[in-house]
Structure formats: structure tokens, C-alpha cells
Coordinates of C-alpha atoms in Angstrom, one line a residue:
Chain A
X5 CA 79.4 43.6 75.6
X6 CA 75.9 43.8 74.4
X7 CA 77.5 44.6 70.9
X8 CA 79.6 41.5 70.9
X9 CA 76.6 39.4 71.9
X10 CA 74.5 40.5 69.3
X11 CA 77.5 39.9 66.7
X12 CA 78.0 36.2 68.3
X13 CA 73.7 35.6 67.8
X14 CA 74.0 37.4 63.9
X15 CA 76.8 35.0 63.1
X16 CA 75.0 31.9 64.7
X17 CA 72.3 32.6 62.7
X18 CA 73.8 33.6 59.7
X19 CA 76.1 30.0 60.2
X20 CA 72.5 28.0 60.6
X21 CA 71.4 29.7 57.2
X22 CA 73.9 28.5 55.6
X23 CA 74.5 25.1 56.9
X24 CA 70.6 25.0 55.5
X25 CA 71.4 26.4 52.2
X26 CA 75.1 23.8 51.7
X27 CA 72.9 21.2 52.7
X28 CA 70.4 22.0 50.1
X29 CA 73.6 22.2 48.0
X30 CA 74.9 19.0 49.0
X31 CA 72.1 16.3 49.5
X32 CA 69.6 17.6 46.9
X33 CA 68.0 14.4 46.3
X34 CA 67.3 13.4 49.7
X35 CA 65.7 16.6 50.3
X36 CA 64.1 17.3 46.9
X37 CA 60.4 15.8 46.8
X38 CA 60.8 15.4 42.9
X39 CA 64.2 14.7 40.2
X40 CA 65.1 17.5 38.4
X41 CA 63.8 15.9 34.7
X42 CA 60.5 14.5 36.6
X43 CA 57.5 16.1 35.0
X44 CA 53.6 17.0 35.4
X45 CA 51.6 19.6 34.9
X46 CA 52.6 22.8 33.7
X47 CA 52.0 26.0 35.3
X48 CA 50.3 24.6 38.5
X49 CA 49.5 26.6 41.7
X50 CA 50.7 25.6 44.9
X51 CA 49.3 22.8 46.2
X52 CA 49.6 19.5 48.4
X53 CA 51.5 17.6 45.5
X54 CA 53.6 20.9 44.6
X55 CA 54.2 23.2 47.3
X56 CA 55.7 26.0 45.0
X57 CA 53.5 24.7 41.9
X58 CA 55.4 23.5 38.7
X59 CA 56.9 25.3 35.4
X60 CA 56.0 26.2 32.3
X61 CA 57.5 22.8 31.6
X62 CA 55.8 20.8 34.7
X63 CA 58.9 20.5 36.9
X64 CA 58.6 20.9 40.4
X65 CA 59.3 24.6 41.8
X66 CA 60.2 23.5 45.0
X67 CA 63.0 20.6 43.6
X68 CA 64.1 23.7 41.3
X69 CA 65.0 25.3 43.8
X70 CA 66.8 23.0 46.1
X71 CA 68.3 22.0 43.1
X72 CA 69.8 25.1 42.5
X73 CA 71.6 26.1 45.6
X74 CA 74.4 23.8 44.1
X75 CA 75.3 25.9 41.3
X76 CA 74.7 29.2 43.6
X77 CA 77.1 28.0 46.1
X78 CA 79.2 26.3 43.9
X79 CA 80.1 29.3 41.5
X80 CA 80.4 31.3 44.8
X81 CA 82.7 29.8 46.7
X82 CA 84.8 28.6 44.0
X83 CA 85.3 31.4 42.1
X84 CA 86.2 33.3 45.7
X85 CA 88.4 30.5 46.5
X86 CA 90.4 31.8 42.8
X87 CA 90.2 34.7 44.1
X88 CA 91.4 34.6 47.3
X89 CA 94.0 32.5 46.0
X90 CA 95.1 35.1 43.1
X91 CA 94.5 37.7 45.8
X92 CA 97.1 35.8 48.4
X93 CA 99.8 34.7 46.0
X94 CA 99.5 38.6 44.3
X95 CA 99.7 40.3 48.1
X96 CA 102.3 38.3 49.4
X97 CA 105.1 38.4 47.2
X98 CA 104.5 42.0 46.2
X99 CA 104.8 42.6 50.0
X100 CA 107.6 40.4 51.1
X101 CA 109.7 41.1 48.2
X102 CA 108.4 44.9 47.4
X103 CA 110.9 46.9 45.0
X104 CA 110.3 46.7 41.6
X105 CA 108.4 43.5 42.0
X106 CA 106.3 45.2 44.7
X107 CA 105.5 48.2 41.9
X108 CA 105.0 46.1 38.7
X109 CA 101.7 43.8 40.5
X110 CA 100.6 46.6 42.5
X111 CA 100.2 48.9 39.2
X112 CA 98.7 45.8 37.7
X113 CA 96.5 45.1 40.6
X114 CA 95.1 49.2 40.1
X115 CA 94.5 48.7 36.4
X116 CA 92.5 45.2 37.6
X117 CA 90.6 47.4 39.9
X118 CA 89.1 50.2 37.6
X119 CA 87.8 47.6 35.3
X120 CA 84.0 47.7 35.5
X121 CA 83.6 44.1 36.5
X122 CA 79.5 43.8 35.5
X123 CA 79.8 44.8 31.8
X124 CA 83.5 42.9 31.3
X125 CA 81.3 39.8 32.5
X126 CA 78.8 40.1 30.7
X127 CA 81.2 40.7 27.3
X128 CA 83.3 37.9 28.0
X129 CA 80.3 35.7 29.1
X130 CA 78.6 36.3 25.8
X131 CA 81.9 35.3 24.1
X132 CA 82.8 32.4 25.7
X133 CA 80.9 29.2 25.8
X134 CA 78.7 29.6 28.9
X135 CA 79.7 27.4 31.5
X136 CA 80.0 27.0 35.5
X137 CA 83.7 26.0 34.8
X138 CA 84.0 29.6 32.9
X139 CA 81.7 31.6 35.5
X140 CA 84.3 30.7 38.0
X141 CA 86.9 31.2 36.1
X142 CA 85.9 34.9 35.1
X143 CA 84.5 35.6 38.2
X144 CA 87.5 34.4 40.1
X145 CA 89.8 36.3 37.6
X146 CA 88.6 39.5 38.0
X147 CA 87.8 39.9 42.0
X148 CA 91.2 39.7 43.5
X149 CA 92.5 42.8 43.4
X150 CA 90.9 44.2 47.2
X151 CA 92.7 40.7 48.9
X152 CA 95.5 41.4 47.0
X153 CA 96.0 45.1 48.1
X154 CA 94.8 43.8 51.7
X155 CA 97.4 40.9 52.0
X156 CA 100.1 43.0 50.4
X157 CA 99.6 46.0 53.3
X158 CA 99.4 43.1 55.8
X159 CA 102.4 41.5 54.7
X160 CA 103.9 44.6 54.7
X161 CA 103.5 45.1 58.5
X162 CA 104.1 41.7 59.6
X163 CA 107.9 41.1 57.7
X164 CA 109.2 43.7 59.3
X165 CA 108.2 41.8 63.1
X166 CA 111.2 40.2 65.0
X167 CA 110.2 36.5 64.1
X168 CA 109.7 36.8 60.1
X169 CA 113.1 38.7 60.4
X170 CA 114.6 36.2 62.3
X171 CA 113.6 33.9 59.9
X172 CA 115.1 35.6 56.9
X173 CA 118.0 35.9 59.0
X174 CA 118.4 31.8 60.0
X175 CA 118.0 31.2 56.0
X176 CA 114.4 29.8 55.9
X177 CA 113.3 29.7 52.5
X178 CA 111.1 32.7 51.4
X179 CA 107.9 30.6 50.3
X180 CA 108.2 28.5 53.6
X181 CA 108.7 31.9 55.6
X182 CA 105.6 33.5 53.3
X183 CA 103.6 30.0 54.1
X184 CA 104.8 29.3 57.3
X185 CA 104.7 32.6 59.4
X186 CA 102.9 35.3 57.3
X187 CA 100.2 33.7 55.6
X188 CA 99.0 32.3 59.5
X189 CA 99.0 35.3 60.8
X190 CA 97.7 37.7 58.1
X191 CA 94.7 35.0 57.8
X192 CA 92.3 36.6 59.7
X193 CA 91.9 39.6 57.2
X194 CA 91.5 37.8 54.2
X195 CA 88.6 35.3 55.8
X196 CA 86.0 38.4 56.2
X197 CA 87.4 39.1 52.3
X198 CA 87.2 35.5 51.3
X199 CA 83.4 35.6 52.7
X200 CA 82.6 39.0 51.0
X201 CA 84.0 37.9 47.5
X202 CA 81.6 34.6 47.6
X203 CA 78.6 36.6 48.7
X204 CA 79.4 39.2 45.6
X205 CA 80.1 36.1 42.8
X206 CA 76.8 34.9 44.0
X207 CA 75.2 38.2 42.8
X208 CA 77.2 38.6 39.9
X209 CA 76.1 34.6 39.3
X210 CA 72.4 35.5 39.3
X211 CA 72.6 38.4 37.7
X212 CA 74.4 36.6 35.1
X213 CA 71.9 33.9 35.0
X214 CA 69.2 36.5 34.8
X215 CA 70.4 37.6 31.7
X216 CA 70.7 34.2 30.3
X217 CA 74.4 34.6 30.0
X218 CA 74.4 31.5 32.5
X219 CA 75.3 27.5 32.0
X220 CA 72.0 26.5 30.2
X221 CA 72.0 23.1 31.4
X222 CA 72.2 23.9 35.2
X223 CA 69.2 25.2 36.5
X224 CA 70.6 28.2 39.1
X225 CA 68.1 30.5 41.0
X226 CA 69.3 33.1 39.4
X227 CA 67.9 31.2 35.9
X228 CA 64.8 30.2 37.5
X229 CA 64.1 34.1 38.0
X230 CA 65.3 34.2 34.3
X231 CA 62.7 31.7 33.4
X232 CA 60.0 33.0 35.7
X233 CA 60.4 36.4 33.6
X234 CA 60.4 34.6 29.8
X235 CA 58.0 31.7 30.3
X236 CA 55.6 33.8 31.3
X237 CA 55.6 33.5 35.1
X238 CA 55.2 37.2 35.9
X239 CA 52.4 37.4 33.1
X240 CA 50.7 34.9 34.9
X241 CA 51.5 36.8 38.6
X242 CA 53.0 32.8 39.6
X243 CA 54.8 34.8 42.8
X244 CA 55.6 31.3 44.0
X245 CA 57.6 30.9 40.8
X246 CA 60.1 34.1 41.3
X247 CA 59.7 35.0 44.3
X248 CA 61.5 32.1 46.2
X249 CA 64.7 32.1 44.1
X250 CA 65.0 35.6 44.4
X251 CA 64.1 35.3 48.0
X252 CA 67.0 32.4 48.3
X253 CA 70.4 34.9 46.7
X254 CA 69.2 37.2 49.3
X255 CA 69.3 35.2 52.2
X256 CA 72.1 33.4 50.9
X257 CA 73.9 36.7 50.5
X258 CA 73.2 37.8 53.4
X259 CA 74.0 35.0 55.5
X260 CA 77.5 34.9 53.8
X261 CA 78.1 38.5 54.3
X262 CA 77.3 38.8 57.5
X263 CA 79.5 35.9 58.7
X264 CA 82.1 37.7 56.5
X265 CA 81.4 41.1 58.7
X266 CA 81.0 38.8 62.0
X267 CA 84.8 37.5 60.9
X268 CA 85.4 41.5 60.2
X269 CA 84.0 42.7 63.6
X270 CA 85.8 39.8 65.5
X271 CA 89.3 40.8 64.3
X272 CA 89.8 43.3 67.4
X273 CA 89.2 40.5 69.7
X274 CA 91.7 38.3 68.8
X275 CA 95.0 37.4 69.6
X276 CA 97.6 38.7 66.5
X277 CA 100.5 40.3 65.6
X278 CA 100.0 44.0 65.2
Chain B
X23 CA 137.8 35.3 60.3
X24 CA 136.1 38.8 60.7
X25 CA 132.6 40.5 59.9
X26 CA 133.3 44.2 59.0
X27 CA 131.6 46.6 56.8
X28 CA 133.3 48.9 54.4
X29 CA 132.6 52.2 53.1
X30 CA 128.7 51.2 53.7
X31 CA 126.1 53.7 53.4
X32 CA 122.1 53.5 53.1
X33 CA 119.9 55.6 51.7
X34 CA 115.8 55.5 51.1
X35 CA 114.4 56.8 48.0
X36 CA 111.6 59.5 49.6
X37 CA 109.0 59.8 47.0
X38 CA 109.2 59.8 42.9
X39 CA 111.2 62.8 42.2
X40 CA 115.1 62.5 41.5
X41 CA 117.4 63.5 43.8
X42 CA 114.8 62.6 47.1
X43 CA 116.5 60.1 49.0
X44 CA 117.5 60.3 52.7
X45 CA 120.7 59.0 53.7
X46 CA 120.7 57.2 56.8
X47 CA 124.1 57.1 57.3
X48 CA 127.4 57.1 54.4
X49 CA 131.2 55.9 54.6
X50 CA 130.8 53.8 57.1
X51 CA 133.5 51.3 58.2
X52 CA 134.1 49.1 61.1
X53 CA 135.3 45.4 61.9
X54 CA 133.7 43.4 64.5
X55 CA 136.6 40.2 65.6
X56 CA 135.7 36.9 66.9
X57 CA 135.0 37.2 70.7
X58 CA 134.7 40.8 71.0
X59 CA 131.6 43.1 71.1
X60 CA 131.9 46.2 69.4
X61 CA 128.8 48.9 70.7
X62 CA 127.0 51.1 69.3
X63 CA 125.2 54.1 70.1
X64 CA 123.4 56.8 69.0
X65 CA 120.5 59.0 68.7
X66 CA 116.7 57.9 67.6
X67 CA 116.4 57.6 64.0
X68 CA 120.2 57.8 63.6
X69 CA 120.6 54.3 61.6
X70 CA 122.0 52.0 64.2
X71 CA 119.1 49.3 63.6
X72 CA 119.5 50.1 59.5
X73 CA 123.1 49.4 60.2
X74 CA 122.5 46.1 62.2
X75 CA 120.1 45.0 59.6
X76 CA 122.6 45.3 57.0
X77 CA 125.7 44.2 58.3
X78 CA 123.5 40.8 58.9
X79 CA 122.3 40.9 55.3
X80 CA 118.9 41.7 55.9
X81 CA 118.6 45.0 53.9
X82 CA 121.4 46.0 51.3
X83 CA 123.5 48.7 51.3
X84 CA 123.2 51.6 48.6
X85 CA 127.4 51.7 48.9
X86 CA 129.9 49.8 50.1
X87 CA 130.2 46.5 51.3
X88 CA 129.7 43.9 54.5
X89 CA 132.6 41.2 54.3
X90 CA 132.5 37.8 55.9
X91 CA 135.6 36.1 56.7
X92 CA 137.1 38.2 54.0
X93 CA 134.8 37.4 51.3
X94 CA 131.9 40.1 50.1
X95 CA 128.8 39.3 50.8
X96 CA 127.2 40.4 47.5
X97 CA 129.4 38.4 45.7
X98 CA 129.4 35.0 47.7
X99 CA 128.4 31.8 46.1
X100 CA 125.5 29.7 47.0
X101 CA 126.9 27.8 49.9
X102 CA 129.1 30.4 51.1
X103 CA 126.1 32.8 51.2
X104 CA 124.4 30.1 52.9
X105 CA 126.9 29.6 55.9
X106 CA 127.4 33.4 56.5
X107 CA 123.2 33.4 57.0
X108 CA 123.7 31.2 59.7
X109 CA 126.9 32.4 61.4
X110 CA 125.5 36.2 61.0
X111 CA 122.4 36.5 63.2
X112 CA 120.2 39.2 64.8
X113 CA 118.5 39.6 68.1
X114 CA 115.4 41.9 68.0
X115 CA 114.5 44.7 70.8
X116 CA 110.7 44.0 70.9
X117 CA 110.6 40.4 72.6
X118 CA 106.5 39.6 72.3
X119 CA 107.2 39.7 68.8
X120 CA 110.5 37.3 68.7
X121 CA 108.3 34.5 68.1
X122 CA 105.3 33.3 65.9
X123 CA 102.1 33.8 68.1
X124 CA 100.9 31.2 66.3
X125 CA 103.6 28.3 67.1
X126 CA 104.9 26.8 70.2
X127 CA 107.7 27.5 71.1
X128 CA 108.8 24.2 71.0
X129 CA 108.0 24.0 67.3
X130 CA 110.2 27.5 66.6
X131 CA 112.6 25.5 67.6
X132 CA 112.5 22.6 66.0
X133 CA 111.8 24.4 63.0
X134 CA 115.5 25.6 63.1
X135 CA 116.9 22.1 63.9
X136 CA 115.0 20.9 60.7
X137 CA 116.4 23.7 58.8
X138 CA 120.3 22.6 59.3
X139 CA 119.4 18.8 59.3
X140 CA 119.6 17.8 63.3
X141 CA 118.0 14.2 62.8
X142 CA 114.6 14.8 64.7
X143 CA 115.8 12.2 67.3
X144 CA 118.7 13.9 68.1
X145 CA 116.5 17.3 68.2
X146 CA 115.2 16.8 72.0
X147 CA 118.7 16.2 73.5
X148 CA 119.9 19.7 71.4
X149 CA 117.0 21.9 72.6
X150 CA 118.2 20.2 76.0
X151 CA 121.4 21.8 76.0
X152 CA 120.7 25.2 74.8
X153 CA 118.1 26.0 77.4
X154 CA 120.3 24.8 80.0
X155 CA 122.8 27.2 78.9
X156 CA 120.3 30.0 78.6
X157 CA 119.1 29.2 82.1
X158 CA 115.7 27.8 81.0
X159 CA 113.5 24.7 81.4
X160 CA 111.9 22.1 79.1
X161 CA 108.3 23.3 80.3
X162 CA 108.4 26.5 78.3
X163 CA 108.3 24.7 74.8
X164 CA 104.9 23.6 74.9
X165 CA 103.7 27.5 75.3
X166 CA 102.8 29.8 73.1
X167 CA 104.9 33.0 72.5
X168 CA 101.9 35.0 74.5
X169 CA 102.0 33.0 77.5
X170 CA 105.8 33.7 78.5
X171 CA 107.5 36.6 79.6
X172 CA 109.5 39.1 78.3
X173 CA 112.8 38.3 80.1
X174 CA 111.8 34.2 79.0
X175 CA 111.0 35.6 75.4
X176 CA 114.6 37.3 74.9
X177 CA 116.5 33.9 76.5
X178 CA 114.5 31.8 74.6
X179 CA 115.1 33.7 71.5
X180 CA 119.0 33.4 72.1
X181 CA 118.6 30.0 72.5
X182 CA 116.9 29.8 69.0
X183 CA 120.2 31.7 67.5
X184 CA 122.2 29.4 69.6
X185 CA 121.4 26.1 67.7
X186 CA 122.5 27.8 64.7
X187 CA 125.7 28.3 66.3
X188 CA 126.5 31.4 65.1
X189 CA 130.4 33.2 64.8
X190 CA 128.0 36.8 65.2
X191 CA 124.8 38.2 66.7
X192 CA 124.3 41.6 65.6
X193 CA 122.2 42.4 69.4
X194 CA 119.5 45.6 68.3
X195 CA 118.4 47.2 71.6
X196 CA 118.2 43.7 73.4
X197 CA 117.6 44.7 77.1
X198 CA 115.7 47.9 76.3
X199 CA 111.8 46.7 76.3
X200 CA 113.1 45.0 80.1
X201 CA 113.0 46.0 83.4
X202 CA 116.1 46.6 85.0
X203 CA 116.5 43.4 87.3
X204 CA 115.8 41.3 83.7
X205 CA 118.0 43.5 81.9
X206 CA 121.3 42.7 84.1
X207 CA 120.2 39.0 83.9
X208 CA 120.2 38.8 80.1
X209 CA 123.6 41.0 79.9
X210 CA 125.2 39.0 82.0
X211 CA 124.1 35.9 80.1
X212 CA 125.4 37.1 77.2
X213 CA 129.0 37.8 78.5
X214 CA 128.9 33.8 79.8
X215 CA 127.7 32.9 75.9
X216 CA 130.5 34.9 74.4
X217 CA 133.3 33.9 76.8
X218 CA 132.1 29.9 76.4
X219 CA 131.2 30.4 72.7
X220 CA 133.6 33.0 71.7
X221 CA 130.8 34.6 69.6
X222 CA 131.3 38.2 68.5
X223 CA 128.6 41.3 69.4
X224 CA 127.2 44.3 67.8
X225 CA 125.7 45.3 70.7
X226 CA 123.4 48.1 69.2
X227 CA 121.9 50.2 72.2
X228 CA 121.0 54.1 73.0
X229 CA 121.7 53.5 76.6
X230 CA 125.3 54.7 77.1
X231 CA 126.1 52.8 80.3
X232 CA 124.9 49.4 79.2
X233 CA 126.9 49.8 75.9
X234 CA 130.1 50.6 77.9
X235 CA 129.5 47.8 80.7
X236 CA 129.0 44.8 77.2
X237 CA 131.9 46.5 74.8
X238 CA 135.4 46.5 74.1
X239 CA 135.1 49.1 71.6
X240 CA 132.6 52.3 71.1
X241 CA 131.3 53.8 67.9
X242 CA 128.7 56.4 67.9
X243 CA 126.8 57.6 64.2
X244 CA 126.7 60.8 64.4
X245 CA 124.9 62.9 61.2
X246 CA 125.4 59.6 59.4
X247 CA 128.8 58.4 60.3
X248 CA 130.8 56.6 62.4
X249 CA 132.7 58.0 64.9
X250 CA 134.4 55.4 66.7
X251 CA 135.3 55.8 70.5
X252 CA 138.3 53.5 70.6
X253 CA 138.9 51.2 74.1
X254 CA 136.2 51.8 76.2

């Protein structure tokens, strides 16, 4: 009971962190004290007009920052959205159909999975024209192969209970029957997964950033860390240049995660088909 | 006008090397008429739910074939295909899982009613009918699937055949997750449905004396085939 209470407090938290963080995402310029071209003097400490001090160019740490939590959040959740949606359409019919089918995406879904992700990013990254639109789309593309193999065991389990049969049997269309009555109740395992995919495209995002292998023209945390390191912030020992962003992915991360592993944890609680 | 299954056997491959596969059963033939209930028996594991779930067209056979009105069923056209999956239906043992937990059961049911075209004004007055006939009221289809019993969840669950108005319900272990005062109830119900409806039963069940109190006719798998009783 304890246990459970904790959980609930961890995920109420981790849900108020992140509410923070989608605002920041979502209403930068009411929250931001500067635009994100407005200009002064470069690398000031912090002060009254600056709280995080400014750039080697003069822009506002601070509005950086705020600024930034929208391209974070953005190449997070979208690129697990792909996923999960890859991952979903991959799992299901390989599991309702199985047979050949069944063999053919699960063989391709292994040769997805040994494919070190990092280094394949980075080449195809450095290749393509760097983008959000392609971050997502690589990202997404290359994460789905856990909710696939997770969906497809589920959906494995759950076609062979009395009402998916008796669906089959009344004639129900197989998309309707996969959309219908499998995907509703196989939905709280791919959540936790859904969470845990954004919280790793975020890091794979930063880290991307980081090596400048990131959209240029949109200022992420993981590029202000980036910056910080090759305009001379960590020369200069401007902690309140690199230290927030970097202090942002991790909470950011970890509030994702942990409602991820809240959604995880809650799954023997709930009502569901076993 | 008969569902019968010819020279039908099943067999699952039983990992990657050739020449694993377990047959469930082989050469297996029997003809269930309009009105009558043919039951069968058998061991655990000795394919009488493999056989139900292929005679309904659920799972194909390895051999053989499963005719429908005289027609093969592997070799029916679109709509013909289509009317046999409604006239060819099965009711499961386990009843907490004979609907979605996650609909009413008012919606499972009008689900089905959307599926063969029942204008949705006509649907109430349907739904009406068949839980009269399965001894049911109206209150039960705003509840979810948890919040009914099991005795409930197996009428209801005829019911939801019923509106398809089937010729044949291929009954796997209906009564057996029920206590015994619930178990008579639904048995009985199903003698009224056939005699009223005329609807034919593959009553599949591993209790001999329930098997012989619903059938006209006996078949046992035995080793993988039929061995068929005669009159009962």
C-alpha cells in the first residue's frame, strides 16, 4: 500500500514536471522575458536583467532555454508517436494474422533491433539535411521494434480470448476487430512503451544536437550545451550557460520515464484481459 | 442443408525441423443436421475445441474439408463465405472473457446489429426480443462485461449469436466454468432455442452425462479420431 502511494506521489510529480516543461513548450513567449532574436550584451553573468546571463551572441540564457523545450518535446513525442505507431501497426498484424506473415516482420523487426541506433543516427544525420522534420523521422524509424515485439506477444494472447473469437466468427472485419477489440485492450502496455520511447528520442535529440548534427536554426537544449562547449562557455566556467539545459533533458527525462514506469507499475492494478 | 466435415484432420508444426508436427486428430468425418445436436466428448488435449474451431472456420484444416449446405468452405465465394460466417457460430467455455471488458454490453450488441444492417431504430426493439428469449432484462446492457455474472455472461452471449440468427452453434464446454444450478438453467435454455429455432449443436463437452442429456448422437476422438457412439 505504501508502495502504491509512493508510485501515485512519483507520478504526480513527475505529471507537474512536465505540465511545467509542455508549457514552456507551448506558451514560450508569454513566459520568456526576452524574443529569441533580441540581443545585448554578450557573455554577461547572471544578473537582475538576465537571470542566466546572455551568449556569446547577447541572447538571453534564460529565453534560450524556455525556447527550447519546444524542439525537446517536440522531436520526443513525435518521433515516439512514429514509433508507437510503426510499433502498433507491425505488432498487430504479425500477431493476429501470424503464419508466414507473422515470420517475415518478426525476422525484420530482429534485424531492426541489432542495428546500433546511436552511430546509424549519427551517419544518416550527417547525410541528410539536418532537420526536426528528419530527426523525427529517423528517430521514429528506428525505435519501434520493442512495441512491435510487445504488441505482437499481446496480440497474441488476447485473439485467442472468447470475444476477439467471437468476433472473427460473426464476420467483423479484421482491421475493425484489430481496432475495435485488441488495440483497447492491449493499450495499457504500449503507454509505459510510448512514454519510454519519448524519454529515449529526447536523449538521442540532445545528443544529436550536441554533436551539432541538429536543425541549426532551432535552438534545442541539447545545442545550447553544444554552443556552451564551442563559444567558449566552459573556457569561461559560464555554469549558468550549460548547466541548465543539461539540467532541463534530465528532468525532462526523468519526468517522462517515470510516468512511463508509473503507467508500467500500474498495469497489475487494473482491470484487463489476461 | 447440412454442416459436416470430411476426412478433416489438424496438425501443428512443433518446431523447425521436418517431419515435427503433432496431429491433433486425422480422418475425421461427421454431419451435424438442422435441429439436432451431435456431442462430443473426449479426453483433455484430445482436439474437440481444435475440432469446433474448425468446423466453424476459425482455424483451417491441414486435410479434408468442412461443407456448408453442400458447398466447401475453402472454396466458397465472397457472399457465400459470408452467409456461412454468420449461420456457423461458436459459444466459448470461459464466460468473463465472452465479452470486451472494455464495452457495454449494450454496445456488443449493437455492434452486431450494425454488422448485418438492423437500421439503428429498429436495433432497441431486436435486442428486446432476444433477451426475452434468453430470459434476460434490458438493465444488463448498460454494464460492463465485469459487473455481470457468469450464468448472465453465457445467456447474454447466446443472445449475441442469436441476432445473427444462426442455422449452427458449435457449443465448446458451455456449462463447464458454471455451477451446477446455472448449468441446468443454460442447458435447458438451449433445448427451448433449438426446438423454437430449429438451430443445430455441436455440443463439445468432457462431461459424459451432460453430453448424453443435450445429444441425439455421440462421437468420442479417441487417439485422433472419431469414434462415433450412434443414438444415444
Amino acid at each position: 500500500m505504501r508502495a502504491m502511494d509512493a508510485l501515485k506521489s512519483t507520478n504526480r510529480g513527475a505529471m507537474a514536471l512536465l505540465a511545467v516543461f509542455l508549457c514552456m513548450a507551448a506558451f514560450p513567449s508569454l513566459i520568456a522575458p526576452y524574443g529569441p532574436s533580441e540581443r545585448s550584451m554578450p557573455y554577461q553573468a547572471p544578473g537582475p536583467e538576465h537571470i542566466l546571463g546572455t551568449t556569446n551572441m547577447g541572447n538571453d540564457i534564460l529565453s534560450e532555454l524556455i525556447y527550447g523545450a519546444r524542439i525537446s518535446l517536440l522531436v520526443g513525442f513525435a518521433s515516439a508517436l512514429l514509433a508507437t505507431g510503426i510499433g502498433l501497426a507491425v505488432g498487430l498484424t504479425a500477431g493476429y494474422f501470424r503464419g508466414a506473415l507473422d515470420e517475415v516482420l518478426m525476422a525484420f523487426t530482429d534485424v531492426v533491433l541489432i542495428i546500433p541506433k546511436i552511430p546509424l543516427i549519427i551517419i544518416l544525420a550527417a547525410f541528410l539535411r539536418p532537420g526536426v522534420g528528419i530527426l523525427i523521422l529517423v528517430l521514429g524509424a528506428l525505435s519501434w521494434e520493442s512495441i512491435a515485439r510487445v504488441v505482437r506477444s499481446k496480440t497474441l494472447q488476447v485473439r485467442e480470448t472468447g470475444f476477439v473469437m467471437s468476433a472473427r466468427c460473426m464476420g467483423f472485419p479484421p482491421l475493425r476487430i484489430m481496432a475495435s477489440d485488441i488495440v483497447p485492450n492491449i493499450i495499457h502496455v504500449v503507454l509505459p512503451k510510448f512514454m519510454l520511447a519519448t524519454a529515449a528520442a529526447m536523449i538521442s535529440e540532445a545528443s544529436l544536437s550536441f554533436l551539432g548534427l541538429g536543425d541549426p536554426s532551432m535552438e534545442s537544449w541539447g545545442a545550447m550545451v553544444s554552443s556552451a562547449f564551442t563559444k567558449g562557455g566552459f573556457i569561461r566556467e559560464m555554469w549558468w550557460w550549460y548547466l541548465p539545459p543539461g539540467i532541463c533533458i534530465t528532468l525532462c527525462v526523468l519526468s517522462v520515464a517515470a510516468i512511463g514506469f508509473a503507467f508500467e507499475e500500474g498495469e497489475g492494478t487494473t482491470v484487463r484481459v489476461e | 442443408m447440412s454442416l459436416s466435415a470430411d476426412r478433416l484432420a489438424r496438425a501443428y508444426r512443433n518446431g523447425f525441423l521436418p517431419g515435427s508436427r503433432r496431429t491433433v486428430f486425422r480422418d475425421l468425418s461427421l454431419t451435424i443436421r438442422p435441429g439436432e445436436t451431435f456431442g462430443l466428448m473426449g479426453n483433455s488435449g484430445a482436439g474437440k475445441s481444435t475440432l469446433g474451431r474448425v468446423i466453424a472456420g476459425l482455424e483451417p484444416p491441414t486435410a479434408g474439408r468442412v461443407c456448408f449446405h453442400g458447398r466447401d468452405t475453402a472454396l466458397m465465394n465472397r457472399s457465400e463465405y459470408r452467409a456461412f460466417r454468420r449461420s456457423v457460430q461458436v459459444m466459448f467455455q470461459d464466460p468473463s472473457a465472452a465479452f470486451n471488458p472494455k464495452k457495454t454490453i449494450g454496445t456488443s450488441y449493437m455492434e452486431v446489429l450494425d454488422l448485418i444492417g438492423t437500421p439503428r431504430p429498429a436495433q432497441k426493439a431486436v435486442i428486446a426480443g432476444i433477451l426475452e428469449s434468453v430470459g434476460l432484462s434490458g438493465e444488463l446492457l448498460g454494464r460492463y462485461p465485469h459487473q455481470i455474472s457468469g450464468g448472465q455472461s453465457q445467456r447474454l452471449a447466446l443472445g449475441r449469436i442469436l441476432l445473427l440468427d444462426p442455422e449452427y452453434i458449435v457449443l465448446d464446454e458451455p456449462t463447464s466454468a458454471l455451477d451446477v444450478s446455472v448449468q441446468a438453467q443454460i442447458l435447458h435454455l438451449l433445448k427451448e432455442l433449438q426446438s423454437e429455432r430449429g438451430i443445430g449443436y455441436l455440443f463439445i463437452s468432457h462431461d459424459e452425462a451432460v453430453v448424453r442429456f443435450m445429444a441425439s448422437r455421440v462421437g468420442r476422438i479417441e487417439d485422433g479420431r472419431l469414434v462415433i457412439e450412434g443414438e444415444a
